[in-house]
mmCIF file of C-alpha atoms and ligand atoms in Angstrom:
data_model
loop_
_atom_site.group_PDB
_atom_site.id
_atom_site.type_symbol
_atom_site.label_atom_id
_atom_site.label_comp_id
_atom_site.label_asym_id
_atom_site.label_seq_id
_atom_site.Cartn_x
_atom_site.Cartn_y
_atom_site.Cartn_z
ATOM 1 C CA MET A 1 56.015 86.868 103.858
ATOM 2 C CA GLN A 2 57.568 88.726 106.928
ATOM 3 C CA THR A 3 56.393 87.311 110.175
ATOM 4 C CA LYS A 4 56.450 89.800 113.773
ATOM 5 C CA LEU A 5 58.222 88.902 117.035
ATOM 6 C CA ARG A 6 56.512 91.303 118.828
ATOM 7 C CA PRO A 7 57.711 91.136 122.832
ATOM 8 C CA TYR A 8 54.393 91.261 125.306
ATOM 9 C CA LEU A 9 56.357 93.012 128.546
ATOM 10 C CA ASP A 10 55.791 92.532 132.435
ATOM 11 C CA THR A 11 54.434 95.417 132.918
ATOM 12 C CA ASN A 12 50.289 96.296 132.090
ATOM 13 C CA CYS A 13 51.388 99.053 130.067
ATOM 14 C CA ASP A 14 49.982 101.141 126.118
ATOM 15 C CA GLU A 15 53.077 98.806 124.695
ATOM 16 C CA ASN A 16 50.756 95.930 125.239
ATOM 17 C CA ASP A 17 47.354 97.362 124.512
ATOM 18 C CA ILE A 18 48.908 98.736 120.807
ATOM 19 C CA LEU A 19 50.025 94.876 120.482
ATOM 20 C CA MET A 20 46.682 93.039 121.720
ATOM 21 C CA LYS A 21 45.184 95.375 119.368
ATOM 22 C CA GLU A 22 47.561 95.410 116.269
ATOM 23 C CA ALA A 23 47.493 91.198 116.775
ATOM 24 C CA GLY A 24 43.509 91.663 117.278
ATOM 25 C CA ASP A 25 42.887 93.455 113.669
ATOM 26 C CA ILE A 26 44.838 90.742 111.662
ATOM 27 C CA ILE A 27 43.160 87.470 112.915
ATOM 28 C CA LYS A 28 39.777 89.817 112.043
ATOM 29 C CA GLU A 29 41.182 90.461 108.885
ATOM 30 C CA GLY A 30 41.809 86.380 108.080
ATOM 31 C CA GLY A 31 45.385 86.285 109.101
ATOM 32 C CA LEU A 32 47.880 84.241 111.329
ATOM 33 C CA VAL A 33 49.561 85.090 115.577
ATOM 34 C CA ALA A 34 51.243 82.835 117.337
ATOM 35 C CA PHE A 35 50.380 83.382 121.282
ATOM 36 C CA PRO A 36 51.412 81.802 123.957
ATOM 37 C CA THR A 37 48.754 79.784 126.202
ATOM 38 C CA GLU A 38 49.401 77.805 129.487
ATOM 39 C CA THR A 39 49.977 74.531 127.953
ATOM 40 C CA VAL A 40 52.391 75.263 124.301
ATOM 41 C CA TYR A 41 52.135 77.804 121.796
ATOM 42 C CA GLY A 42 49.629 78.279 119.913
ATOM 43 C CA LEU A 43 48.716 78.935 115.972
ATOM 44 C CA GLY A 44 45.827 81.120 116.155
ATOM 45 C CA ALA A 45 43.150 81.969 112.999
ATOM 46 C CA ASN A 46 39.794 83.208 112.975
ATOM 47 C CA ALA A 47 37.463 79.590 113.814
ATOM 48 C CA LEU A 48 34.416 80.979 111.956
ATOM 49 C CA ASP A 49 37.053 81.566 108.415
ATOM 50 C CA THR A 50 37.955 78.488 106.694
ATOM 51 C CA ASP A 51 39.770 80.153 104.764
ATOM 52 C CA ALA A 52 41.861 81.510 107.387
ATOM 53 C CA ALA A 53 42.185 77.957 108.810
ATOM 54 C CA LYS A 54 42.993 76.940 105.292
ATOM 55 C CA LYS A 55 46.104 79.083 105.939
ATOM 56 C CA ILE A 56 47.094 77.385 109.414
ATOM 57 C CA TYR A 57 46.755 73.983 107.622
ATOM 58 C CA GLU A 58 48.744 74.866 105.462
ATOM 59 C CA ALA A 59 51.784 77.011 107.460
ATOM 60 C CA LYS A 60 52.316 73.979 109.284
ATOM 61 C CA GLY A 61 52.352 70.956 106.778
ATOM 62 C CA ARG A 62 49.151 69.207 109.140
ATOM 63 C CA PRO A 63 46.545 66.387 107.416
ATOM 64 C CA SER A 64 43.410 68.722 106.991
ATOM 65 C CA ASP A 65 41.747 65.840 107.754
ATOM 66 C CA ASN A 66 43.188 67.005 111.442
ATOM 67 C CA PRO A 67 41.094 68.928 113.711
ATOM 68 C CA LEU A 68 41.620 71.988 115.653
ATOM 69 C CA ILE A 69 40.844 73.377 118.802
ATOM 70 C CA ALA A 70 38.654 76.619 119.546
ATOM 71 C CA HIS A 71 39.726 79.035 121.640
ATOM 72 C CA ILE A 72 37.229 80.992 123.900
ATOM 73 C CA ALA A 73 37.181 83.629 126.670
ATOM 74 C CA ASP A 74 34.066 83.865 127.994
ATOM 75 C CA LYS A 75 32.500 80.482 129.438
ATOM 76 C CA GLU A 76 29.219 81.732 127.084
ATOM 77 C CA GLN A 77 30.784 80.902 123.722
ATOM 78 C CA VAL A 78 30.387 77.505 124.370
ATOM 79 C CA TYR A 79 26.509 77.652 123.264
ATOM 80 C CA VAL A 80 27.366 79.349 120.200
ATOM 81 C CA LEU A 81 29.917 77.024 118.689
ATOM 82 C CA ALA A 82 28.109 73.761 120.798
ATOM 83 C CA LYS A 83 24.813 71.520 120.908
ATOM 84 C CA ASN A 84 23.711 69.368 124.063
ATOM 85 C CA VAL A 85 26.356 70.541 126.200
ATOM 86 C CA SER A 86 25.692 68.012 129.566
ATOM 87 C CA GLU A 87 25.250 69.011 132.940
ATOM 88 C CA GLU A 88 28.436 66.834 134.123
ATOM 89 C CA ALA A 89 29.981 69.311 131.145
ATOM 90 C CA GLU A 90 29.261 72.275 132.951
ATOM 91 C CA LYS A 91 31.063 70.862 135.987
ATOM 92 C CA LEU A 92 33.753 70.230 134.416
ATOM 93 C CA MET A 93 33.842 74.442 132.967
ATOM 94 C CA GLU A 94 33.705 75.233 136.026
ATOM 95 C CA LYS A 95 35.682 73.733 137.469
ATOM 96 C CA PHE A 96 38.894 74.029 135.491
ATOM 97 C CA TRP A 97 37.681 77.041 132.689
ATOM 98 C CA PRO A 98 39.945 78.839 132.202
ATOM 99 C CA GLY A 99 42.925 75.559 132.187
ATOM 100 C CA PRO A 100 44.367 72.563 130.460
ATOM 101 C CA LEU A 101 41.244 70.409 129.487
ATOM 102 C CA THR A 102 38.607 70.914 125.662
ATOM 103 C CA LEU A 103 36.043 69.442 125.926
ATOM 104 C CA ILE A 104 34.382 67.698 122.569
ATOM 105 C CA PHE A 105 30.328 68.413 121.401
ATOM 106 C CA GLU A 106 28.295 68.375 119.121
ATOM 107 C CA LYS A 107 29.169 71.415 116.985
ATOM 108 C CA GLN A 108 26.538 74.029 116.114
ATOM 109 C CA ASP A 109 26.745 75.531 112.114
ATOM 110 C CA ILE A 110 27.962 78.711 112.672
ATOM 111 C CA VAL A 111 31.091 76.275 112.598
ATOM 112 C CA PRO A 112 32.441 75.691 109.551
ATOM 113 C CA SER A 113 33.762 71.443 109.235
ATOM 114 C CA GLY A 114 37.809 73.261 107.424
ATOM 115 C CA VAL A 115 38.395 73.871 110.983
ATOM 116 C CA THR A 116 37.229 70.512 112.521
ATOM 117 C CA GLY A 117 38.570 68.797 109.590
ATOM 118 C CA GLY A 118 35.051 67.693 108.616
ATOM 119 C CA LEU A 119 33.724 65.969 112.057
ATOM 120 C CA ASN A 120 30.267 67.584 113.510
ATOM 121 C CA THR A 121 31.936 67.744 117.045
ATOM 122 C CA VAL A 122 33.686 70.618 117.724
ATOM 123 C CA ALA A 123 36.695 70.482 119.988
ATOM 124 C CA ILE A 124 36.601 74.109 122.628
ATOM 125 C CA ARG A 125 39.214 75.284 125.091
ATOM 126 C CA MET A 126 39.640 78.416 127.565
ATOM 127 C CA PRO A 127 42.690 78.526 127.870
ATOM 128 C CA ASP A 128 44.113 80.028 131.529
ATOM 129 C CA ASN A 129 46.686 82.739 129.905
ATOM 130 C CA GLN A 130 46.338 86.555 130.280
ATOM 131 C CA ILE A 131 47.225 87.137 126.414
ATOM 132 C CA ALA A 132 45.544 84.534 125.452
ATOM 133 C CA LEU A 133 42.207 85.345 126.187
ATOM 134 C CA LYS A 134 43.141 89.381 125.439
ATOM 135 C CA LEU A 135 43.647 87.761 122.267
ATOM 136 C CA ILE A 136 40.701 86.583 121.731
ATOM 137 C CA ARG A 137 38.492 89.161 123.644
ATOM 138 C CA SER A 138 40.270 92.021 120.787
ATOM 139 C CA ALA A 139 39.716 89.505 117.870
ATOM 140 C CA GLY A 140 35.518 89.155 119.307
ATOM 141 C CA VAL A 141 35.634 85.744 117.471
ATOM 142 C CA PRO A 142 37.333 82.221 118.162
ATOM 143 C CA ILE A 143 40.206 81.570 117.444
ATOM 144 C CA ALA A 144 40.962 78.126 115.867
ATOM 145 C CA ALA A 145 44.805 76.971 117.156
ATOM 146 C CA PRO A 146 47.430 73.731 117.064
ATOM 147 C CA SER A 147 50.034 73.831 118.864
ATOM 148 C CA ALA A 148 52.325 76.425 116.693
ATOM 149 C CA ASN A 149 55.276 74.027 115.119
ATOM 150 C CA SER A 150 55.892 71.768 112.153
ATOM 151 C CA SER A 151 53.616 69.430 111.387
ATOM 152 C CA GLY A 152 55.848 66.208 113.060
ATOM 153 C CA ARG A 153 57.960 68.588 115.201
ATOM 154 C CA PRO A 154 58.371 69.040 119.001
ATOM 155 C CA SER A 155 55.315 71.684 120.546
ATOM 156 C CA PRO A 156 56.488 75.238 120.917
ATOM 157 C CA THR A 157 57.619 76.266 124.955
ATOM 158 C CA LEU A 158 59.081 78.814 124.107
ATOM 159 C CA ALA A 159 58.481 81.835 121.288
ATOM 160 C CA GLY A 160 61.701 81.168 119.634
ATOM 161 C CA HIS A 161 60.729 77.443 118.901
ATOM 162 C CA VAL A 162 57.650 79.086 117.074
ATOM 163 C CA MET A 163 60.114 80.848 114.707
ATOM 164 C CA GLU A 164 62.152 78.297 114.605
ATOM 165 C CA ASP A 165 59.213 76.826 112.612
ATOM 166 C CA MET A 166 56.567 79.534 111.774
ATOM 167 C CA ASP A 167 59.270 82.320 110.477
ATOM 168 C CA GLY A 168 57.814 83.301 107.355
ATOM 169 C CA ARG A 169 55.292 81.445 107.005
ATOM 170 C CA ILE A 170 52.852 84.200 110.025
ATOM 171 C CA ASP A 171 51.986 87.299 109.939
ATOM 172 C CA MET A 172 53.056 87.156 113.760
ATOM 173 C CA VAL A 173 54.138 85.469 116.874
ATOM 174 C CA ILE A 174 53.630 87.632 120.090
ATOM 175 C CA ASP A 175 57.065 86.561 122.867
ATOM 176 C CA GLY A 176 54.908 85.617 125.936
ATOM 177 C CA GLY A 177 58.364 84.364 127.477
ATOM 178 C CA GLN A 178 58.313 80.492 128.370
ATOM 179 C CA VAL A 179 54.806 78.590 129.241
ATOM 180 C CA ASP A 180 53.768 76.939 132.080
ATOM 181 C CA ILE A 181 52.813 73.266 131.772
ATOM 182 C CA GLY A 182 55.328 72.418 128.292
ATOM 183 C CA ILE A 183 52.027 69.716 126.802
ATOM 184 C CA GLU A 184 49.282 70.500 125.894
ATOM 185 C CA SER A 185 45.860 70.408 127.109
ATOM 186 C CA THR A 186 43.996 66.556 128.069
ATOM 187 C CA ILE A 187 41.440 66.464 125.628
ATOM 188 C CA VAL A 188 38.112 64.660 126.857
ATOM 189 C CA ASP A 189 34.980 63.620 124.130
ATOM 190 C CA MET A 190 31.341 64.939 125.592
ATOM 191 C CA SER A 191 30.200 63.931 122.609
ATOM 192 C CA GLY A 192 29.106 59.833 123.595
ATOM 193 C CA GLU A 193 27.658 57.929 126.556
ATOM 194 C CA LYS A 194 30.201 59.330 129.240
ATOM 195 C CA PRO A 195 33.005 61.194 128.664
ATOM 196 C CA MET A 196 36.207 60.016 127.012
ATOM 197 C CA ILE A 197 39.538 60.727 127.153
ATOM 198 C CA LEU A 198 41.521 60.767 124.073
ATOM 199 C CA ARG A 199 45.148 63.093 125.004
ATOM 200 C CA PRO A 200 45.384 62.817 128.473
ATOM 201 C CA GLY A 201 47.185 66.083 130.205
ATOM 202 C CA PHE A 202 48.006 67.790 133.600
ATOM 203 C CA ILE A 203 44.507 67.197 133.947
ATOM 204 C CA THR A 204 44.327 64.258 135.019
ATOM 205 C CA LYS A 205 41.661 60.944 134.870
ATOM 206 C CA PRO A 206 41.149 61.018 139.006
ATOM 207 C CA MET A 207 40.502 64.922 138.598
ATOM 208 C CA LEU A 208 38.548 64.947 136.362
ATOM 209 C CA GLU A 209 36.539 61.227 137.521
ATOM 210 C CA GLU A 210 36.487 64.030 141.506
ATOM 211 C CA VAL A 211 33.826 65.468 139.704
ATOM 212 C CA VAL A 212 31.782 63.343 136.859
ATOM 213 C CA GLY A 213 32.822 60.021 138.267
ATOM 214 C CA GLU A 214 33.847 57.609 135.991
ATOM 215 C CA VAL A 215 35.882 59.014 132.702
ATOM 216 C CA LEU A 216 36.887 56.523 129.777
ATOM 217 C CA VAL A 217 40.015 56.676 128.539
ATOM 218 C CA ASP A 218 40.605 56.055 124.504
ATOM 219 C CA LYS A 219 43.175 52.959 124.209
ATOM 220 C CA ILE A 220 45.775 55.425 121.631
ATOM 221 C CA THR A 221 46.429 56.987 124.973
ATOM 222 C CA VAL A 222 48.032 54.035 126.693
ATOM 223 C CA ILE A 223 49.496 51.789 124.291
ATOM 224 C CA LYS A 224 53.362 51.556 124.182
ATOM 225 C CA ASP A 225 53.858 49.020 121.236
ATOM 226 C CA LYS A 226 52.028 50.297 117.807
ATOM 227 C CA SER A 227 51.809 46.159 117.002
ATOM 228 C CA GLN A 228 48.996 46.406 119.611
ATOM 229 C CA LEU A 229 46.465 48.427 117.733
ATOM 230 C CA GLU A 230 44.947 46.948 114.930
ATOM 231 C CA ALA A 231 45.464 48.060 111.040
ATOM 232 C CA ASP A 232 41.836 49.089 111.572
ATOM 233 C CA TYR A 233 41.568 50.866 114.734
ATOM 234 C CA ARG A 234 41.411 54.988 114.416
ATOM 235 C CA PRO A 235 41.496 56.778 116.834
ATOM 236 C CA LYS A 236 38.857 59.428 118.247
ATOM 237 C CA ALA A 237 40.939 62.308 118.224
ATOM 238 C CA PRO A 238 42.655 62.277 114.612
ATOM 239 C CA GLY A 239 45.772 64.297 115.258
ATOM 240 C CA MET A 240 46.768 60.590 117.569
ATOM 241 C CA LYS A 241 47.686 58.690 114.918
ATOM 242 C CA TYR A 242 50.460 60.238 113.609
ATOM 243 C CA ARG A 243 53.628 60.721 114.728
ATOM 244 C CA HIS A 244 54.668 62.811 116.534
ATOM 245 C CA TYR A 245 56.684 65.976 118.949
ATOM 246 C CA ALA A 246 59.581 63.904 116.328
ATOM 247 C CA PRO A 247 63.433 65.190 117.466
ATOM 248 C CA LYS A 248 65.309 64.860 114.251
ATOM 249 C CA ALA A 249 67.675 62.258 115.486
ATOM 250 C CA GLU A 250 66.409 58.204 116.443
ATOM 251 C CA PHE A 251 65.154 58.005 119.756
ATOM 252 C CA ILE A 252 64.841 54.849 122.021
ATOM 253 C CA MET A 253 63.762 54.433 125.417
ATOM 254 C CA PHE A 254 64.418 51.835 128.527
ATOM 255 C CA GLU A 255 62.597 51.121 131.002
ATOM 256 C CA GLY A 256 63.807 48.827 134.227
ATOM 257 C CA ASP A 257 65.284 49.537 137.198
ATOM 258 C CA ILE A 258 67.441 52.650 136.941
ATOM 259 C CA SER A 259 70.131 51.744 137.913
ATOM 260 C CA LYS A 260 70.330 48.756 135.087
ATOM 261 C CA VAL A 261 69.214 51.911 132.579
ATOM 262 C CA VAL A 262 71.786 54.094 133.260
ATOM 263 C CA GLU A 263 74.382 51.266 132.627
ATOM 264 C CA HIS A 264 73.238 49.612 130.112
ATOM 265 C CA ILE A 265 72.384 53.072 128.310
ATOM 266 C CA ASN A 266 76.249 53.693 129.046
ATOM 267 C CA GLU A 267 77.396 51.065 127.105
ATOM 268 C CA LEU A 268 75.604 51.640 124.243
ATOM 269 C CA SER A 269 77.107 54.959 124.078
ATOM 270 C CA LYS A 270 80.661 53.888 124.787
ATOM 271 C CA LEU A 271 80.042 51.769 121.311
ATOM 272 C CA ASN A 272 78.520 54.839 119.740
ATOM 273 C CA MET A 273 82.242 56.994 119.848
ATOM 274 C CA GLU A 274 83.838 54.013 119.022
ATOM 275 C CA LYS A 275 81.927 54.117 115.575
ATOM 276 C CA GLY A 276 82.453 57.935 115.995
ATOM 277 C CA LEU A 277 78.550 59.091 116.493
ATOM 278 C CA LYS A 278 77.245 60.931 118.722
ATOM 279 C CA THR A 279 74.829 59.786 122.202
ATOM 280 C CA GLY A 280 72.194 62.145 123.276
ATOM 281 C CA VAL A 281 70.837 61.685 126.991
ATOM 282 C CA ILE A 282 67.593 62.643 128.021
ATOM 283 C CA ALA A 283 68.408 62.411 131.899
ATOM 284 C CA THR A 284 67.459 63.069 134.779
ATOM 285 C CA ASP A 285 68.766 65.024 138.126
ATOM 286 C CA GLU A 286 68.972 62.051 139.531
ATOM 287 C CA THR A 287 70.481 60.383 136.906
ATOM 288 C CA ILE A 288 72.853 63.247 135.404
ATOM 289 C CA SER A 289 75.683 62.684 136.565
ATOM 290 C CA LYS A 290 76.275 58.952 136.262
ATOM 291 C CA TYR A 291 76.211 59.313 132.512
ATOM 292 C CA GLU A 292 78.732 59.301 130.445
ATOM 293 C CA ASN A 293 80.340 59.176 126.292
ATOM 294 C CA ALA A 294 77.178 60.994 125.678
ATOM 295 C CA MET A 295 75.528 64.636 125.594
ATOM 296 C CA VAL A 296 73.409 64.552 128.756
ATOM 297 C CA VAL A 297 71.032 66.177 129.828
ATOM 298 C CA SER A 298 68.025 66.620 132.571
ATOM 299 C CA ILE A 299 64.735 66.624 131.926
ATOM 300 C CA GLY A 300 64.042 67.952 135.723
ATOM 301 C CA SER A 301 63.423 66.406 138.806
ATOM 302 C CA ARG A 302 61.689 62.452 138.942
ATOM 303 C CA THR A 303 60.233 63.707 141.654
ATOM 304 C CA ILE A 304 58.333 66.638 140.493
ATOM 305 C CA ARG A 305 56.164 65.884 137.075
ATOM 306 C CA GLU A 306 55.690 68.918 136.477
ATOM 307 C CA THR A 307 58.964 69.771 135.955
ATOM 308 C CA VAL A 308 59.450 67.061 133.487
ATOM 309 C CA ALA A 309 56.758 67.944 131.139
ATOM 310 C CA LYS A 310 57.440 71.611 131.697
ATOM 311 C CA ASN A 311 61.121 71.247 130.318
ATOM 312 C CA LEU A 312 59.638 67.861 128.036
ATOM 313 C CA TYR A 313 59.438 69.426 124.310
ATOM 314 C CA LYS A 314 63.021 72.267 124.591
ATOM 315 C CA VAL A 315 64.513 69.015 125.801
ATOM 316 C CA LEU A 316 63.733 67.043 122.242
ATOM 317 C CA ARG A 317 65.382 70.881 120.264
ATOM 318 C CA ASP A 318 67.745 71.172 122.174
ATOM 319 C CA PHE A 319 68.758 67.752 121.173
ATOM 320 C CA ASP A 320 69.014 68.994 117.800
ATOM 321 C CA SER A 321 70.433 71.947 117.727
ATOM 322 C CA MET A 322 73.166 69.584 119.138
ATOM 323 C CA GLU A 323 72.861 67.751 116.003
ATOM 324 C CA VAL A 324 73.613 63.888 117.585
ATOM 325 C CA ASP A 325 73.027 61.529 116.245
ATOM 326 C CA ILE A 326 71.216 58.671 118.516
ATOM 327 C CA ILE A 327 68.856 60.164 121.678
ATOM 328 C CA TYR A 328 68.345 57.568 124.886
ATOM 329 C CA GLY A 329 65.926 58.208 127.428
ATOM 330 C CA GLU A 330 64.126 57.103 130.922
ATOM 331 C CA THR A 331 60.264 56.369 131.272
ATOM 332 C CA PHE A 332 58.606 58.058 133.989
ATOM 333 C CA TYR A 333 55.039 56.134 133.680
ATOM 334 C CA ASP A 334 52.756 56.971 137.176
ATOM 335 C CA ASP A 335 48.456 57.037 136.957
ATOM 336 C CA GLU A 336 48.515 60.828 136.547
ATOM 337 C CA LEU A 337 51.101 63.233 134.528
ATOM 338 C CA GLY A 338 53.979 59.845 133.707
ATOM 339 C CA ALA A 339 50.894 58.843 131.256
ATOM 340 C CA ALA A 340 50.639 62.639 130.097
ATOM 341 C CA ILE A 341 54.613 62.569 129.664
ATOM 342 C CA MET A 342 55.046 58.944 128.443
ATOM 343 C CA ASN A 343 52.253 59.889 126.215
ATOM 344 C CA ARG A 344 54.458 62.629 124.333
ATOM 345 C CA LEU A 345 58.232 59.931 124.737
ATOM 346 C CA ILE A 346 56.782 57.285 123.852
ATOM 347 C CA LYS A 347 55.094 59.309 120.146
ATOM 348 C CA ALA A 348 58.538 61.544 119.578
ATOM 349 C CA ALA A 349 60.267 58.192 120.378
ATOM 350 C CA GLY A 350 57.974 56.000 117.493
ATOM 351 C CA TYR A 351 56.973 53.261 119.953
ATOM 352 C CA ARG A 352 60.913 52.724 120.366
ATOM 353 C CA ILE A 353 60.770 51.182 124.429
ATOM 354 C CA GLU A 354 63.334 48.533 125.107
ATOM 355 C CA GLU A 355 62.846 47.297 128.872
ATOM 356 C CA VAL A 356 67.131 46.634 130.515
HETATM 357 O O1 TXA B 401 46.457 73.084 124.588
HETATM 358 C C1 TXA B 401 46.554 72.404 123.391
HETATM 359 O O2 TXA B 401 45.430 72.173 123.265
HETATM 360 C C2 TXA B 401 47.103 73.271 122.601
HETATM 361 C C3 TXA B 401 47.047 75.240 122.862
HETATM 362 C C4 TXA B 401 47.337 75.733 121.573
HETATM 363 O O3 TXA B 401 45.882 75.158 122.809
HETATM 364 N N1 TXA B 401 46.910 73.265 121.279
HETATM 365 C C5 TXA B 401 46.971 71.646 120.870
HETATM 366 O O4 TXA B 401 45.941 71.413 119.906
HETATM 367 O O5 TXA B 401 47.500 71.160 121.476
HETATM 368 P P1 TXA B 401 46.453 70.814 118.186
HETATM 369 O O6 TXA B 401 46.193 71.081 117.207
HETATM 370 O O7 TXA B 401 47.861 70.544 118.838
HETATM 371 O O8 TXA B 401 45.956 69.053 118.875
HETATM 372 C C6 TXA B 401 44.092 69.205 118.615
HETATM 373 C C7 TXA B 401 44.263 67.840 118.554
HETATM 374 C C8 TXA B 401 44.604 66.485 118.142
HETATM 375 O O9 TXA B 401 44.335 65.480 118.390
HETATM 376 C C9 TXA B 401 43.081 66.371 116.887
HETATM 377 O O10 TXA B 401 43.243 65.138 115.926
HETATM 378 C C10 TXA B 401 42.074 66.515 118.720
HETATM 379 O O11 TXA B 401 42.411 67.765 119.149
HETATM 380 N N2 TXA B 401 41.152 67.119 118.064
HETATM 381 C C11 TXA B 401 40.242 68.514 117.781
HETATM 382 N N3 TXA B 401 39.137 68.327 117.174
HETATM 383 C C12 TXA B 401 38.871 67.262 117.276
HETATM 384 C C13 TXA B 401 37.319 66.296 117.059
HETATM 385 N N4 TXA B 401 35.868 67.632 116.730
HETATM 386 N N5 TXA B 401 36.889 65.497 117.783
HETATM 387 C C14 TXA B 401 38.241 64.584 118.057
HETATM 388 N N6 TXA B 401 39.450 65.303 118.447
HETATM 389 C C15 TXA B 401 39.864 66.792 117.399
HETATM 390 MG MG1 MG B 402 49.720 69.529 117.918
#
C-alpha cells in the first residue's frame, strides 16, 4: 500500500478543504488516516466499524485486548457512544473538552467490542486540534485512534515519526506540524464509584479535583519498580501493562542530587567510551554543558515541564537515529506534569531507575 503524506496548510484554503474531504472519505470507506491532535498523532479509523478497527491493530502490531479511544467532534456524541454519563463527567467535559482528557464510560451497543478490546466500557475524548475536529466531522463518524506509532515505540509528535513507523501500512498521513503537548491525554475512568486516573497526562489530579472533588489514582501510574506490582495485578487501562515508548538502546535514569547525577553519568560515559560504546545523555538546558564523552541532547528546561513533555518522544526517537548503545537520563518527579512525564520515561526505561 502506498501511504499518502499530505500537508495541511497554515492558511485557510481550498487545498485544505479538498484534503479533509479525501481523508474523511477514506475513514468512511474503512481505511486508515493518521492525523495530528494536540497530544500526539493518532491513527484513525471508523470507531463503529470492527473491520476498520482490526486494520489499526494490524498496522500497529497492537495486542487485540488493548482498547482504542473514540474521538468525537461534538460533546453530544458522547451520549450516542456511552451510557450513564454522570453529572461529574459532564462537569469535566464542560471544563476540559475539547482537550487532552479521555473519559471512560459504560458503552452503548453501537460501539463494537472489537474497538473496546472486549470491555463493556468505552474511552472517549474530544481533541483540541482543528485538523482532528475537521476530520471527524468530514468522516461523519467517531474516529477510533490510538497513538500512530508501532506498538511499543515512542508516540509520534511529528508526521515524520508516523511515516517512520507506518509508511506502506496505512492510507494517509496528514502533516499538521509538531503537536502542542507531546504526551498522550489523561485517562479518567468515570464508570466506577469515584473518578480514577488510569493514565496521567497534561490534565493533572489537582486540576481534576478542583472540578469534581476527590479523584483516585490507579497504582500502575505511580509505581517506580516492577516488583511493587503483584504478579496478578491488572491495570484498568490494559495498555498500561505493556512496555512502551521504548527507544532501541538500553535506557537508564538516575535519581538524586542533580550535580551527583551529572557526575555519575559522566563516569559511566567515560567507561563506555573506553569500551568503544556510544553513550547518549538526555540532559536539560541547566545541565547540557556539564556532560562529557557522550552525545548529549537537552529535553528542555527543568523549570518548564511543558517543554519537557513536548520534547520527550522526539528525543527518544532522535537517539534511535544517532545509533547510541546506551542512554542515560535525569528524572522529573512532581505532583503535576512531572508525574505524567515520569510515567512515560519509567516505561521507556523498562523501570530502570537508579539512586545516586
Ligand atoms: O492523547 C491520546 O489519548 C492519544 C491521541 C491520539 O488521542 N491516543 C492514545 O491512544 O494515546 P492509545 O491507544 O495509544 O492509548 C489508549 C489507552 C490505552 O492504554 C488503553 O488501554 C486505554 O487507553 N483504554 C482505552 N479504552 C479503555 C477502556 N474502555 N478502559 C480502560 N482503558 C482504556
Ligand atoms: Mg499509545
